[in-house]
XYZ file of C-alpha atoms in Angstrom:
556
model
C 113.405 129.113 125.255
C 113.265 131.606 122.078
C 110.043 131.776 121.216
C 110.803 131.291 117.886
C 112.092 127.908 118.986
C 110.660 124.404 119.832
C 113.562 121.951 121.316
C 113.147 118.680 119.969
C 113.651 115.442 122.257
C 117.793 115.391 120.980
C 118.251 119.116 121.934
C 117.776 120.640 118.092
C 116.274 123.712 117.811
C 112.866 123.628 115.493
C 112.360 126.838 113.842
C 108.790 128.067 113.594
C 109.534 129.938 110.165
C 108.124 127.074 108.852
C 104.673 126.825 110.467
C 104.776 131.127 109.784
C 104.915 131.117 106.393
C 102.518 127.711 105.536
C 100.293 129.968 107.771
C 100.692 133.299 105.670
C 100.502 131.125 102.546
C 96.842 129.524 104.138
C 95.551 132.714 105.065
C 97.047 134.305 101.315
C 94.784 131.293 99.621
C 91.662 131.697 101.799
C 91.105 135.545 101.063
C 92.259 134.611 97.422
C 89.609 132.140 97.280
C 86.825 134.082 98.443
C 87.624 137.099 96.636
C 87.266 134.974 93.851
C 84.062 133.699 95.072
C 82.363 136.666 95.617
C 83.314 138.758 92.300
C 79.894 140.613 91.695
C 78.408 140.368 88.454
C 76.905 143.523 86.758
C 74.449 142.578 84.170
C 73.689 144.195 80.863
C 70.522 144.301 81.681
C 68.464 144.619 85.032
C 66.195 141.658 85.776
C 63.998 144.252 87.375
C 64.008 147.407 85.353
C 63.163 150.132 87.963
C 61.448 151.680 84.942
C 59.554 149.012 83.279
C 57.341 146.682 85.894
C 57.112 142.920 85.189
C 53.932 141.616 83.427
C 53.116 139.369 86.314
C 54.856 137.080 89.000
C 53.535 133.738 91.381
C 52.107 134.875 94.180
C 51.767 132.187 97.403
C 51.219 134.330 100.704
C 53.027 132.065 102.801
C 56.018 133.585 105.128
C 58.417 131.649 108.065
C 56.955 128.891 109.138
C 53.261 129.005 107.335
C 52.658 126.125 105.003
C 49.775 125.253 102.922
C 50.390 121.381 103.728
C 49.002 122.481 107.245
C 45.183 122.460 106.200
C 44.697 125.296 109.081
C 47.035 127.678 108.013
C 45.403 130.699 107.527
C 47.186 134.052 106.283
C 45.951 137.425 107.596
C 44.466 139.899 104.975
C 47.020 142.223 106.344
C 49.733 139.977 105.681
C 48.860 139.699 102.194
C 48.531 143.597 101.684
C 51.911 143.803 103.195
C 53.062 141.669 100.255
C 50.860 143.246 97.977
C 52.327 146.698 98.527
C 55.659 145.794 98.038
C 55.026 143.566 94.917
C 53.266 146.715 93.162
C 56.098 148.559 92.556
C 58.162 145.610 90.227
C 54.627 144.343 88.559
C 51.360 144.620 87.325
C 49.853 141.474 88.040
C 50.196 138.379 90.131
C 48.808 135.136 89.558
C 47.854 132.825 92.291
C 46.975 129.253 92.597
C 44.222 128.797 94.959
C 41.529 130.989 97.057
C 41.752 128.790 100.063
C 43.794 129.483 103.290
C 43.485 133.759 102.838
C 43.874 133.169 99.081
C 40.413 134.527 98.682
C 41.517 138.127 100.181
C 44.243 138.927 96.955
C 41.611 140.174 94.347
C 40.165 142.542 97.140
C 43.662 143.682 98.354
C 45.164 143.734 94.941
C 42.324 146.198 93.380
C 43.446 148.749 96.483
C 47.204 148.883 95.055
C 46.684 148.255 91.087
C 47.265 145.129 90.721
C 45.861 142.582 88.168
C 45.718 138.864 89.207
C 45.292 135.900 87.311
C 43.182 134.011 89.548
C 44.151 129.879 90.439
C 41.374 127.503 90.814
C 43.671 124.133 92.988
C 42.367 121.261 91.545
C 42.875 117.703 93.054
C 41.978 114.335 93.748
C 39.107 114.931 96.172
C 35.962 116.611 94.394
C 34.304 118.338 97.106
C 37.404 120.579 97.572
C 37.483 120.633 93.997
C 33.849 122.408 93.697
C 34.821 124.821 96.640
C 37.543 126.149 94.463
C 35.698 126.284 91.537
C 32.184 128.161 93.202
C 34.320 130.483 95.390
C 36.547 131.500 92.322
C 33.519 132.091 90.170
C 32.554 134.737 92.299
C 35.667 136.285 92.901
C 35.380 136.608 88.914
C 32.193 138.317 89.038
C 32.989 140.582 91.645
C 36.228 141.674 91.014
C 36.072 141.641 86.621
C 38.407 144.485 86.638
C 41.026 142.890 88.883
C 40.946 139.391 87.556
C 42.131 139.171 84.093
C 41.924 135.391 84.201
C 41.137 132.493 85.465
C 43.430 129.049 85.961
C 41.519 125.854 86.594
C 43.957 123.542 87.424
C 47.793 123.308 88.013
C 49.520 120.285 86.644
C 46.951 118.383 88.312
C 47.396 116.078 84.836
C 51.220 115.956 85.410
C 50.036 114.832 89.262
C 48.153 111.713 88.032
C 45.156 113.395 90.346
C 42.183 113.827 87.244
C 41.972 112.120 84.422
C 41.985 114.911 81.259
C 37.957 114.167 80.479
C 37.423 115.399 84.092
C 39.695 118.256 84.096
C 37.639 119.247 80.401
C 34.400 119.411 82.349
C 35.477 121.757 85.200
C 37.069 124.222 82.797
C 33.938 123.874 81.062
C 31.669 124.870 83.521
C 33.921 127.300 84.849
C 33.673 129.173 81.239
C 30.230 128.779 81.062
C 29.293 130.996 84.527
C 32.490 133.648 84.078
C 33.178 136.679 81.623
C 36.603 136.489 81.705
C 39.064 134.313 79.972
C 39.931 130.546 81.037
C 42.662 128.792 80.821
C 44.645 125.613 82.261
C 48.285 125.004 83.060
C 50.912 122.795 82.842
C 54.692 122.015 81.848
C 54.753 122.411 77.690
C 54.784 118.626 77.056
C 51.399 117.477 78.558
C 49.519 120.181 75.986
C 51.196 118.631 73.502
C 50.015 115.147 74.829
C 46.901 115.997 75.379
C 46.100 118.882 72.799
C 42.317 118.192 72.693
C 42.811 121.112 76.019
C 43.352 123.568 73.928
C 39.527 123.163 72.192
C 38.347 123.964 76.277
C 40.495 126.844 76.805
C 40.440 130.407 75.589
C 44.171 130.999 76.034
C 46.927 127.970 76.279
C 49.201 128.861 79.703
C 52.496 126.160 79.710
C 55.295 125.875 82.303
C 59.350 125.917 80.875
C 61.846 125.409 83.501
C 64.995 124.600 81.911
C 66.463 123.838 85.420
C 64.113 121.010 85.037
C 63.802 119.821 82.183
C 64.591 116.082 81.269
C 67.883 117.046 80.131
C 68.886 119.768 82.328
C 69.981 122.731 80.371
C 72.765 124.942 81.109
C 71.758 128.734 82.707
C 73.395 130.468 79.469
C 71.220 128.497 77.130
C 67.927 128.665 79.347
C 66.539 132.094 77.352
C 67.067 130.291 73.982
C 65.184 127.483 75.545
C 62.409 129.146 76.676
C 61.959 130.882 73.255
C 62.217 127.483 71.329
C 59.866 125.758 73.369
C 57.602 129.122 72.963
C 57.585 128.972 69.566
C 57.416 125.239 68.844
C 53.868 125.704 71.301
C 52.954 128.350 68.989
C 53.184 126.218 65.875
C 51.257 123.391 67.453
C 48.405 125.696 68.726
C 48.288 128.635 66.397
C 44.651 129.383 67.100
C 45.655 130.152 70.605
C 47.654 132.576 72.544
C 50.241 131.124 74.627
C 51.020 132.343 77.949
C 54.099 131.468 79.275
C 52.739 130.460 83.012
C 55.605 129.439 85.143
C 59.362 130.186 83.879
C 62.688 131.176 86.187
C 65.626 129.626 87.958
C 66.567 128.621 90.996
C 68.951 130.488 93.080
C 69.828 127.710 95.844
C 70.312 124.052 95.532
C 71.661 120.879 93.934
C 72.749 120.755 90.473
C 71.207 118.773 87.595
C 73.336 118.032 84.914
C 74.910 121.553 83.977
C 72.308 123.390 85.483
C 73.736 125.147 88.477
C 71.344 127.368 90.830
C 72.865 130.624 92.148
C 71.942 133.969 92.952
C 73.716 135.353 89.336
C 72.663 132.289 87.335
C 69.113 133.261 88.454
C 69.407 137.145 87.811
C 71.031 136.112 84.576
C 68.179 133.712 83.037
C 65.307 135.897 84.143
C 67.496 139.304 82.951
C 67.497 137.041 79.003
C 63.889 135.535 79.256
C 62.291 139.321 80.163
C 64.180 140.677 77.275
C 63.438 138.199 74.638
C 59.570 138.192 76.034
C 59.742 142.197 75.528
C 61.615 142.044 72.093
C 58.978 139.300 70.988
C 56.125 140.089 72.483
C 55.087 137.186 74.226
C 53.808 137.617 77.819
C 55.683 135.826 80.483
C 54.687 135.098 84.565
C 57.619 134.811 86.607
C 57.694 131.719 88.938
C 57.748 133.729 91.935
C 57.766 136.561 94.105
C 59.102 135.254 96.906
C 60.957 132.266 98.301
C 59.229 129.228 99.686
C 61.120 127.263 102.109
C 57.411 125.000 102.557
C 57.698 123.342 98.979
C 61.110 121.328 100.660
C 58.404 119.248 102.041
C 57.394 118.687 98.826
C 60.836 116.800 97.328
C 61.868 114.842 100.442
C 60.329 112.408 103.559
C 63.339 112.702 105.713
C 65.975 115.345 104.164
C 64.682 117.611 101.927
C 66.010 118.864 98.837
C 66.792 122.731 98.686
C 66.043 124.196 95.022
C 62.316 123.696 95.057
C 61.958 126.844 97.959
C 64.227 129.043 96.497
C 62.955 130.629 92.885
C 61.606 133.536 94.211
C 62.896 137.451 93.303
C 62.751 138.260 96.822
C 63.828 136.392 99.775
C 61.643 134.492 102.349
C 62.171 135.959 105.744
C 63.822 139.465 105.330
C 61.244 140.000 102.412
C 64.352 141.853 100.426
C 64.580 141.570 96.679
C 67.870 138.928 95.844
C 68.855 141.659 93.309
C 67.863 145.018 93.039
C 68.350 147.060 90.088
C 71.869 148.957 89.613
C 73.693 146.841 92.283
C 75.901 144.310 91.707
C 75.383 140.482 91.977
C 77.135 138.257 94.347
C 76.659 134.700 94.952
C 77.833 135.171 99.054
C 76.976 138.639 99.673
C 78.122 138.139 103.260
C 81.748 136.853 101.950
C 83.921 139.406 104.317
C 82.229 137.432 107.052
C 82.783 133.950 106.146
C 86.397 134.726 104.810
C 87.182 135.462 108.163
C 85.778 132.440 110.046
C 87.471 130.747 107.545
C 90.768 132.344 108.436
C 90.342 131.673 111.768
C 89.911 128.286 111.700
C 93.021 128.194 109.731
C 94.620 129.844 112.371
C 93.204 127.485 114.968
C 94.687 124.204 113.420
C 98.066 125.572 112.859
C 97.640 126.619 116.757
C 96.538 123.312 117.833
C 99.724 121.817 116.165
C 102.010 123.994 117.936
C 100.023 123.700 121.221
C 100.589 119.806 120.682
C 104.367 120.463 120.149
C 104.952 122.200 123.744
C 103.462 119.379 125.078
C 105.287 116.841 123.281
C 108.315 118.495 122.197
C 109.937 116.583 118.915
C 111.177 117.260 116.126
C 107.823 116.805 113.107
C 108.565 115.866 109.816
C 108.346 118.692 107.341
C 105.709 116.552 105.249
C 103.736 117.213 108.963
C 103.339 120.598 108.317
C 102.408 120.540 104.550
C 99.793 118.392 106.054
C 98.682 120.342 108.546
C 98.727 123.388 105.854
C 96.838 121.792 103.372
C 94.046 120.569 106.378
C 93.973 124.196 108.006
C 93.638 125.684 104.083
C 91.202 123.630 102.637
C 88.361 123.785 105.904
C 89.209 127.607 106.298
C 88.908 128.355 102.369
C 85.249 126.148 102.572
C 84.141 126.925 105.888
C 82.107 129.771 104.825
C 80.170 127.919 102.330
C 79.610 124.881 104.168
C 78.209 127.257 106.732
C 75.471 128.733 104.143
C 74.449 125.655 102.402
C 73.538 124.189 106.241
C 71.638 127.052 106.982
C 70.077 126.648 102.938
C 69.745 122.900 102.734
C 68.538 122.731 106.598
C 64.430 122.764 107.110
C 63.546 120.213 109.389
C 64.878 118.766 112.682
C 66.237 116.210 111.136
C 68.432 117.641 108.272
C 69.267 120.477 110.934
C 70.801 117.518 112.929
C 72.176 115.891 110.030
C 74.037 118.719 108.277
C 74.805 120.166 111.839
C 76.476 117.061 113.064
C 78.635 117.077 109.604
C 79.280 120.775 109.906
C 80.739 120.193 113.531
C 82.637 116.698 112.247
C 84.326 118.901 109.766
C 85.522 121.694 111.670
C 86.698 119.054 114.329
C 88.489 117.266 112.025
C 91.753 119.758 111.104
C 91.968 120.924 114.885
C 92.160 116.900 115.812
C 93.971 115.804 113.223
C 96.615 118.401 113.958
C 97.083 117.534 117.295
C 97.178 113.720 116.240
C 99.886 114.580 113.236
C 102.351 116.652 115.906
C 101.616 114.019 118.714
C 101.906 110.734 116.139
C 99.217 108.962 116.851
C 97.513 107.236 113.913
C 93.719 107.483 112.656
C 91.854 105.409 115.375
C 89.068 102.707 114.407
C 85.653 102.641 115.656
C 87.189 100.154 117.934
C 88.855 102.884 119.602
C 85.905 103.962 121.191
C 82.782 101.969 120.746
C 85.051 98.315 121.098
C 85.290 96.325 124.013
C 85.971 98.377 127.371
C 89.534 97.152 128.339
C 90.333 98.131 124.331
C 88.878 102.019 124.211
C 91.312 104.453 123.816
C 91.482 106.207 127.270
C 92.644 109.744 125.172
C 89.079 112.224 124.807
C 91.240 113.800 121.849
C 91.298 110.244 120.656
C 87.856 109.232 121.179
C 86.853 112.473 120.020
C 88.265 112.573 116.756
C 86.551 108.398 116.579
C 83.885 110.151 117.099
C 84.221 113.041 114.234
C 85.162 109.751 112.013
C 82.147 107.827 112.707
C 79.785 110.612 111.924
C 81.371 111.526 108.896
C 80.917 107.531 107.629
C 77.395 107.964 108.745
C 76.455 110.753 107.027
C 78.866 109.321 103.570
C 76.729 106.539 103.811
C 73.463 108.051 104.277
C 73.915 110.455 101.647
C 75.338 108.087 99.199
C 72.765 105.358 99.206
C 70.770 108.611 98.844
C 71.945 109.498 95.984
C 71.822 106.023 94.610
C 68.041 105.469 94.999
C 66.829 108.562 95.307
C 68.852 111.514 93.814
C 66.524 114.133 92.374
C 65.946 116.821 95.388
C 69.336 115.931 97.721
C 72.013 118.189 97.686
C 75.391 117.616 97.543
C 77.687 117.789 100.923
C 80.744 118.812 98.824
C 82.152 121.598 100.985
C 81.519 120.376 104.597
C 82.645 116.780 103.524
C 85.905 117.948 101.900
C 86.923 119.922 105.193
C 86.384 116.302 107.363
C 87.485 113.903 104.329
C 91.186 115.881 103.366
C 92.573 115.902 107.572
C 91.221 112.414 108.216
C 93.662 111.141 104.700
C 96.069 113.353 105.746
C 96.533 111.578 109.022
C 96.097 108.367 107.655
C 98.968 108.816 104.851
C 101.620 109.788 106.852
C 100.867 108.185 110.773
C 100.336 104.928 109.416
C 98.690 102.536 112.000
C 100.513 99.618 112.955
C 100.192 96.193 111.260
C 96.803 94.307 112.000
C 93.275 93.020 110.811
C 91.585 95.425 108.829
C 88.268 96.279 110.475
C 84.974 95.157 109.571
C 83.203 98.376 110.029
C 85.606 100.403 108.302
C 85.619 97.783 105.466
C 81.856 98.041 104.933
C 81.662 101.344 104.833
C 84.801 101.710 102.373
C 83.115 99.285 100.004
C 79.776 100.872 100.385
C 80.393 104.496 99.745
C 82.761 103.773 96.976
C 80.333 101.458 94.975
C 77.715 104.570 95.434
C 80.194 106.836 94.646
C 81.454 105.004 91.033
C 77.441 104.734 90.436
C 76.017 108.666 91.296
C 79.726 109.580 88.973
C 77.801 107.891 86.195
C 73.916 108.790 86.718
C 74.787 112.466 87.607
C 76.738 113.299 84.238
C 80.089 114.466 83.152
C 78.632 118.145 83.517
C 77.799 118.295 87.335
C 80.620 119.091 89.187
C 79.155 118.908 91.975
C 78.286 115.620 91.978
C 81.974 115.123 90.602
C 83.224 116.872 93.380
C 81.096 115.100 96.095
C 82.067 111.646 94.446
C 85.791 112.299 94.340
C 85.629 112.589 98.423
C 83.524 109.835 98.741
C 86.381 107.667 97.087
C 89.231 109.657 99.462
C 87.271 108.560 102.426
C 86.446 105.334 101.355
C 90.534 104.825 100.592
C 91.174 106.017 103.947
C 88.975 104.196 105.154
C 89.974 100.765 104.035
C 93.732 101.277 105.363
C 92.472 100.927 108.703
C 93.969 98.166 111.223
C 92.441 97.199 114.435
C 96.079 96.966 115.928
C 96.962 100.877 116.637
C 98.545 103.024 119.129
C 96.206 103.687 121.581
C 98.158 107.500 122.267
């Protein structure tokens, strides 16, 4: 037989030009795609001038797997001068949040390489930990005054519910009354303006802005205008005070709120604006923070965790490498050449399993078949890549490892199976297929496996759906692995129709379920997040497909 030939059951020759060029054409889009993705962007100006340091940046020691939430985590002085080193040549101070755990080693460590530190005092619920902060802090103060430039008692313990604002008064209080240098207490910008009688305990007024989370979410390009709004609206309401803006950046992984969309440029961008404007103004500014911390995760979810809240530092967690040093250009995938070719080979692999499926079962495929096939292979190849990094971003735990993981695999299962059911046409199977009655399975493993790459795909649908229903605030969206499973799976199901029959319970839940959720998290998330538009828009294709399920199919 020509190789360039597949005899169909009648005897016609099948030329493969077709298959060829929908290939070229996939392959064409994927590297089109990511080149597109991973245009670098070359600021204006540097968010870290190499010849201007920053004023100061949030410093919390932790690395890998450390967390404070462990009460016997302890960090090694040398770990912490490690940091320190590194963190002295983009700043001149660094303000920390507590003294326990190796906190009480930075104003030693920070004196040998230059560094100021505005010195946290953690403030809580339980008041014995509460006056351990407090004594140790006070003499750190007294025997470091020309390292610590400040003192913090308290962070957002108010905006915690943890002390009521006449106890929170009375440690400041008699933290000013046994220190020398100034005092202050911090918080996002609307609880000082709740509770303004603070401002009579403090010698300096230190407020949190993060646009990312504000309320209303606001948009990266409008996050430096923001800041300086909110700055100066503070000033007017506490002009016998200087205001310190305590906490203010953007994240650089995660979900989207509204508009606001965290990526590596987005966060190089808003910190490039808010330095300038801070410099042009002169207002000081502390950077929330030096480096990533994959621990807070813990902090926005019980069973998956959301992703921004680790991920606002300037330099990464684990390879300790600055997201965006000075002079280089910014990309959002910096390891793009990599993930546009795993993309491209997974392309390649789908149109391969078609063909493979065709030798086997020689016949002549509709042309529709192909264009299928094309837009399957094209679509999990172009998002591969992606889905890739936001498992390994949005993964912390054993639990969203498996979860994402099992999604991950469901998707790149899905055009490989559903190319091999297109050639050989068999029809979407049902749950039924493989998990019904014994004498009913399927006895095909291509079969049950792509039941199987179904199922877990409703699963997850479901899971993160109701999710986003009653708890939306940290989860991020599954937009790019759910896309590569969701587009084969409707594929198949719009052009091997299964055979006339019941629809199936299961399948009918589910359909109903994740499009309910779907029409609801369309309306709470906001005309402005794509993402969630995105994620919402497959939910609804799967739930379709879904519901045009019979229990009467082909077993194949």
């Amino acid at each position: 037989m020509n190789p360039r030939e597949v005899r169909s059951a009648g005897g016609n020759a099948i030329s493969l030009r077709t298959p060829l060029a929908l290939l070229l054409i996939s392959l064409a889009t994927i590297a089109a795609v990511w080149w597109w993705l991973a245009t670098p962007v070359t600021l204006v100006r540097a968010p870290i001038d190499p010849s201007a340091k920053l004023q100061c940046v949030s410093y919390a020691p932790y690395r890998d797997t450390q967390t404070p939430l462990i009460e016997s985590t302890q960090v090694s002085a040398e770990q912490i001068a490690q940091d320190l080193a590194q963190l002295a040549n983009v700043t001149d101070c660094v303000r920390t949040y507590s003294i326990d755990q190796g906190g009480d080693h930075v104003p030693a460590l920070a004196a040998k390489v230059r560094l100021k530190v505005i010195q946290g005092i953690w403030l809580g619920s339980d008041r014995q930990k509460n006056l351990m902060q407090i004594s140790t802090a006070i003499q750190l103060a007294k025997d470091y005054p020309d390292v610590i430039t400040g003192l913090v008692v308290g962070n957002e313990v108010l905006l915690r519910g943890e002390m009521t604002v006449a106890d929170l008064v009375a440690n400041i209080r008699l933290v000013k009354s046994q220190v020398q240098v100034p005092v202050t207490y911090a918080d996002v910008w609307e609880n000082w303006l709740t509770n303004r009688e603070l401002s009579d305990a403090v010698d300096f007024v230190t407020i949190h802005i993060l646009p990312y989370w504000e309320d209303t979410p606001i948009k990266a390009k409008f996050a430096a205008v923001h800041v300086d709004s909110i700055r100066k609206r503070m000033a007017v309401a506490f002009p016998a005070r200087e205001i310190l803006i305590g906490e203010v950046d953007w994240p650089s992984h995660g979900r989207m709120r509204g508009g606001a969309l965290p990526s590596r440029t987005n966060q190089a961008q808003v910190v490039s604006e808010i330095l300038d404007i801070a410099k042009r103004e002169g207002f000081r500014v502390n950077l929330i923070e030096a480096y990533d911390q994959p621990w807070k995760r813990q902090l926005e979810g019980i069973i998956v965790e959301g992703t921004v809240g680790g991920y606002w530092g300037l330099f990464d967690a684990y390879r300790r490498e600055m997201k965006y040093p000075p002079g280089v250009a910014i990309s959002n995938v910096p390891s793009w050449k990599l993930q546009m070719a795993a993309g491209m080979a997974l392309s390649a692999m789908t149109f391969l399993a078609a063909l493979l499926t065709l030798r086997r079962r020689p016949w002549t495929p509709r042309f529709e078949a192909w264009i299928a096939v094309a837009i399957s292979a094209t679509t999990a190849g172009s998002l591969l890549g992606l889905a890739a990094d936001k498992m390994y971003f949005e993964s912390y735990h054993i639990v969203s490892w498996l979860q994402w993981g099992a999604l991950l695999a469901a998707a790149i299962a899905s055009p490989l199976l559903c190319a091999n059911a297109l050639m050989a046409g068999r029809p979407l199977p049902t749950f039924l297929d493989w998990l019904g009655p014994r004498e009913t399975r399927s006895k095909s493993t291509l079969t049950i496996l792509l039941g199987l790459a179904l199922a877990v795909t409703a699963l997850v649908s479901a899971e993160t759906a109701l999710g986003f229903t009653f708890a939306p605030r940290y989860r991020d969206f599954p937009y790019a692995s759910l896309t590569m499973a969701v587009v084969p799976f409707a594929s198949l199901m719009l052009l091997n129709r299964p055979q006339a029959g019941a629809r199936p319970i299961a399948e009918a839940v589910f359909a109903g379920l994740i499009s309910v959720c779907a029409v609801y998290i369309a309306i709470n998330e906001g005309k402005d997040n794509w993402q969630s538009i995105w994620t919402c828009v497959m939910y609804v294709l799967f739930a379709l497909t879904l519901w045009q399920a019979r229990a009467a199919q082909s077993r194949g």
